[in-house]
PDB file of C-alpha atoms in Angstrom:
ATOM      1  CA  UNK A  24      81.732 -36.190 -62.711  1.00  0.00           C
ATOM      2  CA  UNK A  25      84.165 -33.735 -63.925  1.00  0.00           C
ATOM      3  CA  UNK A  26      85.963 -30.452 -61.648  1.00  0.00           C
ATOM      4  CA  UNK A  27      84.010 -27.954 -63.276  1.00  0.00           C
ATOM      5  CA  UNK A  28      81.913 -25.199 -61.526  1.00  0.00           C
ATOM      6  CA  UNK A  29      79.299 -22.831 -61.765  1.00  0.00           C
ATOM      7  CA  UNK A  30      81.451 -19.289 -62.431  1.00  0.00           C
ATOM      8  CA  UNK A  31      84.420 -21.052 -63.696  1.00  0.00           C
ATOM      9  CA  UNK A  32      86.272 -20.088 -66.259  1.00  0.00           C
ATOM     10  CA  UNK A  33      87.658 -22.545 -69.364  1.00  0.00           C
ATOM     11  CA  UNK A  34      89.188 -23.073 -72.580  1.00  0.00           C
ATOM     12  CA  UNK A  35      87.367 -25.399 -75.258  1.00  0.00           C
ATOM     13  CA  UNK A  36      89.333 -27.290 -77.422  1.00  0.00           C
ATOM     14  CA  UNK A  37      88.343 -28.745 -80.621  1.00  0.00           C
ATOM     15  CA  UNK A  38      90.685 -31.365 -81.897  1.00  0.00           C
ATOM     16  CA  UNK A  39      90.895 -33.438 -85.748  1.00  0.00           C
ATOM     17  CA  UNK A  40      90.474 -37.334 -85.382  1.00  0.00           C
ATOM     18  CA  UNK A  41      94.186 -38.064 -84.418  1.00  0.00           C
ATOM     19  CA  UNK A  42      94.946 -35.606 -82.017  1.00  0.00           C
ATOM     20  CA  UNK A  43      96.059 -32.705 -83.525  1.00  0.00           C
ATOM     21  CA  UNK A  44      94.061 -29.281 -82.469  1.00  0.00           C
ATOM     22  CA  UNK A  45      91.744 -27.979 -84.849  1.00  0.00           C
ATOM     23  CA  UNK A  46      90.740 -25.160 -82.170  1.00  0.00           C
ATOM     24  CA  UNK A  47      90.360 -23.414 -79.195  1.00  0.00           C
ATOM     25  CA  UNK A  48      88.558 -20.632 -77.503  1.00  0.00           C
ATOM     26  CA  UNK A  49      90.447 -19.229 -74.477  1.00  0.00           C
ATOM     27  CA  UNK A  50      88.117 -17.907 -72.123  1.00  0.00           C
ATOM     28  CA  UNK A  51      84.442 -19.438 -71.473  1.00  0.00           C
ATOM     29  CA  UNK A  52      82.273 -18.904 -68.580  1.00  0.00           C
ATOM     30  CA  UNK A  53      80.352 -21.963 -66.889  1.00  0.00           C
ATOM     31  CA  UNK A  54      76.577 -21.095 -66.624  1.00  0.00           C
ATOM     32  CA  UNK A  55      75.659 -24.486 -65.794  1.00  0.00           C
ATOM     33  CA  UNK A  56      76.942 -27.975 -65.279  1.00  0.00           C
ATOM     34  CA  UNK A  57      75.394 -31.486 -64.381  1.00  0.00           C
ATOM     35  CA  UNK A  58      75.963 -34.741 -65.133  1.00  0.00           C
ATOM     36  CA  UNK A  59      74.035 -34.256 -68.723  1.00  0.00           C
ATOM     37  CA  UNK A  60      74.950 -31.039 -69.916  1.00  0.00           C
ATOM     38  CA  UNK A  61      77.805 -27.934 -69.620  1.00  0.00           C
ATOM     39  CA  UNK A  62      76.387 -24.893 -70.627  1.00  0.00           C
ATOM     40  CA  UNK A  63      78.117 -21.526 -71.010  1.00  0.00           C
ATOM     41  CA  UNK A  64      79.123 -18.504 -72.535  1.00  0.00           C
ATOM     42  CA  UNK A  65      81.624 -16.470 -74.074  1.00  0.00           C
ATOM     43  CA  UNK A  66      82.134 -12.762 -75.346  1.00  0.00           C
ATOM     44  CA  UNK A  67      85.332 -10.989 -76.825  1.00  0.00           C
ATOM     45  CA  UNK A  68      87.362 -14.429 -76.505  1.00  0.00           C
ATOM     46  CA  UNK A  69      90.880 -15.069 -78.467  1.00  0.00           C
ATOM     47  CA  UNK A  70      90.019 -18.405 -80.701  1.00  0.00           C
ATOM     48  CA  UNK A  71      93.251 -19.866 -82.006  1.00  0.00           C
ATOM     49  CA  UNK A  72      92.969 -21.818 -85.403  1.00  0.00           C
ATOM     50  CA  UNK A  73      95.328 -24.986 -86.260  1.00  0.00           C
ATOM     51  CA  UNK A  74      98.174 -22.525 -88.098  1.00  0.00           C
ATOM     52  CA  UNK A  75      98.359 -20.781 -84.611  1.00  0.00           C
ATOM     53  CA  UNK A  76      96.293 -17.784 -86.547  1.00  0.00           C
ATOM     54  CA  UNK A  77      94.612 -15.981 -83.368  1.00  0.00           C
ATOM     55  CA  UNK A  78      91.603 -13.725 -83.846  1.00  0.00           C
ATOM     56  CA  UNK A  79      88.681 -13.124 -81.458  1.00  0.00           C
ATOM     57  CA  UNK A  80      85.338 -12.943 -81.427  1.00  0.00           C
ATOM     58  CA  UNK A  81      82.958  -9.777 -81.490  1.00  0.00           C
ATOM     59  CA  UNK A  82      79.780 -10.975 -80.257  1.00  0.00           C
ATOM     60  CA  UNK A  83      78.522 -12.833 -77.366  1.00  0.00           C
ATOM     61  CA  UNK A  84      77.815 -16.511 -77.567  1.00  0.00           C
ATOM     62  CA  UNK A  85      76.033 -19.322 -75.488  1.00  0.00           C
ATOM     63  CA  UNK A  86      77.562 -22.605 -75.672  1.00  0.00           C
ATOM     64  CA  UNK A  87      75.719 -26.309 -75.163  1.00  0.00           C
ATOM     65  CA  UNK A  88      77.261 -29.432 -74.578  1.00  0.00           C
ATOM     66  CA  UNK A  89      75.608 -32.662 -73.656  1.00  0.00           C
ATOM     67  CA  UNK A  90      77.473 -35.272 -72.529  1.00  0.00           C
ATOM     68  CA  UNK A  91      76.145 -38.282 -74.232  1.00  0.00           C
ATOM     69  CA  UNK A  92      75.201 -36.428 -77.966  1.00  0.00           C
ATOM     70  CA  UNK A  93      77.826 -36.654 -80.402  1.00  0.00           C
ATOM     71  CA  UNK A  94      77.375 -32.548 -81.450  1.00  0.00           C
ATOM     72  CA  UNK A  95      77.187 -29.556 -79.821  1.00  0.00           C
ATOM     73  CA  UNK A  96      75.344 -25.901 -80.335  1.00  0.00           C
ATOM     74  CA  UNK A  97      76.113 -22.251 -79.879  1.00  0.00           C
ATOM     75  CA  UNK A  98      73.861 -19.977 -80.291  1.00  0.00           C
ATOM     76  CA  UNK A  99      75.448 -16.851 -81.669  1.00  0.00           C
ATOM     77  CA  UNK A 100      73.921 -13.397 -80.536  1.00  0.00           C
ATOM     78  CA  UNK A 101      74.373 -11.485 -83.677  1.00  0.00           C
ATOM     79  CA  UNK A 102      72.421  -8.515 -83.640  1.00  0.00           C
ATOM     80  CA  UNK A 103      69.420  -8.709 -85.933  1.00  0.00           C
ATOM     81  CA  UNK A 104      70.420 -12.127 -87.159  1.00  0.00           C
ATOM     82  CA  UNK A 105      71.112 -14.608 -83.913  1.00  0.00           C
ATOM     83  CA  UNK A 106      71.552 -17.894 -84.761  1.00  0.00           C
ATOM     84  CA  UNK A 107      72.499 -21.894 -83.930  1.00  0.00           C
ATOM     85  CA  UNK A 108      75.518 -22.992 -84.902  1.00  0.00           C
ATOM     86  CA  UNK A 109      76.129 -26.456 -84.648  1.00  0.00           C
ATOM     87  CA  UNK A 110      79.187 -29.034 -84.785  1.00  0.00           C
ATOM     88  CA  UNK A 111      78.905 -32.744 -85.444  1.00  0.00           C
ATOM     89  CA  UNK A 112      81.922 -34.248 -82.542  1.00  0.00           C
ATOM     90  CA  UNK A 113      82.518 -36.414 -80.060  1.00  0.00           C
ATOM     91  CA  UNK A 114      80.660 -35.849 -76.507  1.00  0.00           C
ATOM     92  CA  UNK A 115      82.832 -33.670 -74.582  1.00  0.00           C
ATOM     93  CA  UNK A 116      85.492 -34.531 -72.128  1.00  0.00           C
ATOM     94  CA  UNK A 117      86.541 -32.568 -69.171  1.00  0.00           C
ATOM     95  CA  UNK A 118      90.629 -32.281 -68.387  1.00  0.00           C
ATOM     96  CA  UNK A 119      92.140 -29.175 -66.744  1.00  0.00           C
ATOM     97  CA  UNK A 120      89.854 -27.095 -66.762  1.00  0.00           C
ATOM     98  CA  UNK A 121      89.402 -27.301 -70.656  1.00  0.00           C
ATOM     99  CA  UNK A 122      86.504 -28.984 -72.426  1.00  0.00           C
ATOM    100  CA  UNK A 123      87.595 -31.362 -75.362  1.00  0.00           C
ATOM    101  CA  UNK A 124      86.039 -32.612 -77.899  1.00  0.00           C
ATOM    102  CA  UNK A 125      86.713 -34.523 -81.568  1.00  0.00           C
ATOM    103  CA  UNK A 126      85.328 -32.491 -84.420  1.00  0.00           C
ATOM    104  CA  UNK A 127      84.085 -34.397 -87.393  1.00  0.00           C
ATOM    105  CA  UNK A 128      84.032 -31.182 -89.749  1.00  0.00           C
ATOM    106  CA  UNK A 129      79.916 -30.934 -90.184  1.00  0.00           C
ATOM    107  CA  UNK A 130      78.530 -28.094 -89.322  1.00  0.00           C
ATOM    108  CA  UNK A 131      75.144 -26.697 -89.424  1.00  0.00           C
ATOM    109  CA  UNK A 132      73.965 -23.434 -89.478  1.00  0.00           C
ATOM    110  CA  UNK A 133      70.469 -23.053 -87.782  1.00  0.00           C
ATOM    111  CA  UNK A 134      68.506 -19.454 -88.880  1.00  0.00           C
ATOM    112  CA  UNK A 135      66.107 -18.094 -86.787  1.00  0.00           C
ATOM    113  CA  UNK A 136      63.515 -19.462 -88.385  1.00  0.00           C
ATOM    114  CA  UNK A 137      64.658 -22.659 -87.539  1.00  0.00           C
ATOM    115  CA  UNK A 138      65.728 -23.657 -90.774  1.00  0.00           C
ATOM    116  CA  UNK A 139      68.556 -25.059 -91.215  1.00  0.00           C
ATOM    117  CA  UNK A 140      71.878 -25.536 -94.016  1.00  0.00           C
ATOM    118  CA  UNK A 141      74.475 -28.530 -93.634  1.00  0.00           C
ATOM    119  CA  UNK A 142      77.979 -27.451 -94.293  1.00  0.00           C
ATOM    120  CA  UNK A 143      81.439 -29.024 -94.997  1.00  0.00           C
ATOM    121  CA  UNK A 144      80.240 -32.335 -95.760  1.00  0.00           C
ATOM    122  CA  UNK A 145      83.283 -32.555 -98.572  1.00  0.00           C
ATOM    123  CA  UNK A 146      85.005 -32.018 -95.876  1.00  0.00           C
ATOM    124  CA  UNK A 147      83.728 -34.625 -93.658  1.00  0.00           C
ATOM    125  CA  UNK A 148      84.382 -37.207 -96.877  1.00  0.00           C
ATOM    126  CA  UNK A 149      88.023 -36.109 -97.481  1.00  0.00           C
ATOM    127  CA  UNK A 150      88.890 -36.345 -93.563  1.00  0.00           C
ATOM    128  CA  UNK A 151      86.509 -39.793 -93.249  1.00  0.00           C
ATOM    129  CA  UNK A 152      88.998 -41.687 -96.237  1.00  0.00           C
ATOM    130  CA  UNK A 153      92.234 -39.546 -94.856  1.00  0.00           C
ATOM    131  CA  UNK A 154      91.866 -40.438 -90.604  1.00  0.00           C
ATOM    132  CA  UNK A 155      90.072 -43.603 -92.124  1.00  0.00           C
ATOM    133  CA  UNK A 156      87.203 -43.257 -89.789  1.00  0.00           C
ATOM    134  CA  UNK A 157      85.839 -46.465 -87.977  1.00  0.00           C
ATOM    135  CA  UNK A 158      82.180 -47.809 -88.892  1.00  0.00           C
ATOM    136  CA  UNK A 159      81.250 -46.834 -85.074  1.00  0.00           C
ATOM    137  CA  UNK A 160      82.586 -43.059 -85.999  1.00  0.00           C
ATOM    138  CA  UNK A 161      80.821 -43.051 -88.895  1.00  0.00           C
ATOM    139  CA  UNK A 162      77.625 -44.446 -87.264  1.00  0.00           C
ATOM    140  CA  UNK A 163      77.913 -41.905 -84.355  1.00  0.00           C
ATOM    141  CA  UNK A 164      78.078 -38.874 -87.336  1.00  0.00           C
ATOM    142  CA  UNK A 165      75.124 -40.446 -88.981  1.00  0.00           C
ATOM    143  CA  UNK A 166      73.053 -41.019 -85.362  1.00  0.00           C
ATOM    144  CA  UNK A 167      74.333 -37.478 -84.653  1.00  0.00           C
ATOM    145  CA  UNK A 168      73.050 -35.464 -87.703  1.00  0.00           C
ATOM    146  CA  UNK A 169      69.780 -37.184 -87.466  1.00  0.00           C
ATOM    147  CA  UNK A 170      69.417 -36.466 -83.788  1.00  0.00           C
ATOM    148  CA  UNK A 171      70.292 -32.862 -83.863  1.00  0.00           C
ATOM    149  CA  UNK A 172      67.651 -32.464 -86.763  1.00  0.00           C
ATOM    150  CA  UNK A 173      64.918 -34.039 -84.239  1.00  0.00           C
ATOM    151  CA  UNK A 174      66.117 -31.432 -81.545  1.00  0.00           C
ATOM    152  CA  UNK A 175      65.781 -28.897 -84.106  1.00  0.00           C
ATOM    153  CA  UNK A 176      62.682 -29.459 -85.550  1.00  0.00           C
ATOM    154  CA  UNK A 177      60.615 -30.532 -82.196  1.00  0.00           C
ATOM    155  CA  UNK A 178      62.257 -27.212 -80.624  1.00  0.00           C
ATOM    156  CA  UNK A 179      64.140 -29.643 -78.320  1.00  0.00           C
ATOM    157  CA  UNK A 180      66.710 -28.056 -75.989  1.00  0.00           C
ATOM    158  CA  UNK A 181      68.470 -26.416 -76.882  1.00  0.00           C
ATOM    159  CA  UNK A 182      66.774 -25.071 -79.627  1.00  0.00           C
ATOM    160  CA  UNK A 183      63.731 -23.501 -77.757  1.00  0.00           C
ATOM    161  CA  UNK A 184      63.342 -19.983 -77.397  1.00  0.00           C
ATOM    162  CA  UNK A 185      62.625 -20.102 -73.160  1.00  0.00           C
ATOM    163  CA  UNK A 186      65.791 -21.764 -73.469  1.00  0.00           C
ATOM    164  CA  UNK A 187      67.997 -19.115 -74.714  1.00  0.00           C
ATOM    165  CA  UNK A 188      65.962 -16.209 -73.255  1.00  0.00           C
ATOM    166  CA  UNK A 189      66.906 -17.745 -69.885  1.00  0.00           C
ATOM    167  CA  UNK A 190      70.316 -18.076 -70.220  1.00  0.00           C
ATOM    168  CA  UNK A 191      70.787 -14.828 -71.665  1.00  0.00           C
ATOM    169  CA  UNK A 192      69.289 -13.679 -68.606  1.00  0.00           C
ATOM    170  CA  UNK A 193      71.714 -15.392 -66.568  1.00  0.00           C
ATOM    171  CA  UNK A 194      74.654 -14.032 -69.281  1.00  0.00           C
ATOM    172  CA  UNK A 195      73.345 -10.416 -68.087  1.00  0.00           C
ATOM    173  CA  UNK A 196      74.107 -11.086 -64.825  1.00  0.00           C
TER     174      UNK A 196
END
């Protein structure tokens, strides 16, 4: 399926709807990888923003990315206040050892309590009328958001707390 390994180490890059990077986090670690899912992590990464602004992160974080859903989750291991975050974009594709996807600018924010807020859906509207979005993009957003709120509310993978626990198991290692 794709040249990625167990061990390996990757950039993800997030791009806007015509190409132009929105994104991108240096140095990931690959945890796991099949023909469904990519999951790894990251700690102390540089993340470089579309201005070329650089900064990098402070805590560790698990990424998942399954290859058919059209978002994908990191769980963020903030002391005392761990939690999902979530982007609404195109499955991931595998090139170079980087992991690409197209992010369609919703987010949401999933507390420990498995609540959950929906952010930057202005900004989903203003990019939707200024990439002029295609009915299947805009179907694939809506299919998306009401797929990840399944997941999130039957505990689906990877919102399940065995889930996380063993991967940060494997993280510790």
């Amino acid at each position: 399926m794709n040249n990625l390994h167990e061990g390996d180490i990757v950039k993800i890059t997030s791009y806007k709807h015509n190409g132009s990077l929105n994104r991108r986090w240096e140095k990931n670690t690959i945890l796991a990888v099949n023909d469904t899912h990519i999951i790894g992590m990251n700690d102390r990464t540089t993340v470089t923003d579309k201005t070329g602004q650089e900064i990098q992160t402070v805590f560790p974080a698990l990424f998942y990315f399954n290859m058919q859903e059209w978002f994908n989750v990191i769980y963020n291991f903030v002391p005392h206040q761990a939690f999902f975050y979530c982007n609404i974009g195109s499955p991931p594709k595998i090139a170079e050892k980087t992991i690409q996807y197209i992010d369609y600018d919703i987010d949401v924010i999933v507390h420990p309590d498995f609540t959950y807020n929906i952010k930057d859906l202005d900004e989903y509207e203003e990019n939707q009328q200024f990439y002029r979005y295609s009915i299947e993009v805009k179907n694939n957003v809506e299919q998306a958001m009401e797929q990840m709120k399944k997941y999130i509310e039957e505990r689906k993978v990877p919102f399940r707390t065995d889930f996380i626990q063993k991967w940060t198991n494997k993280m510790k290692k």
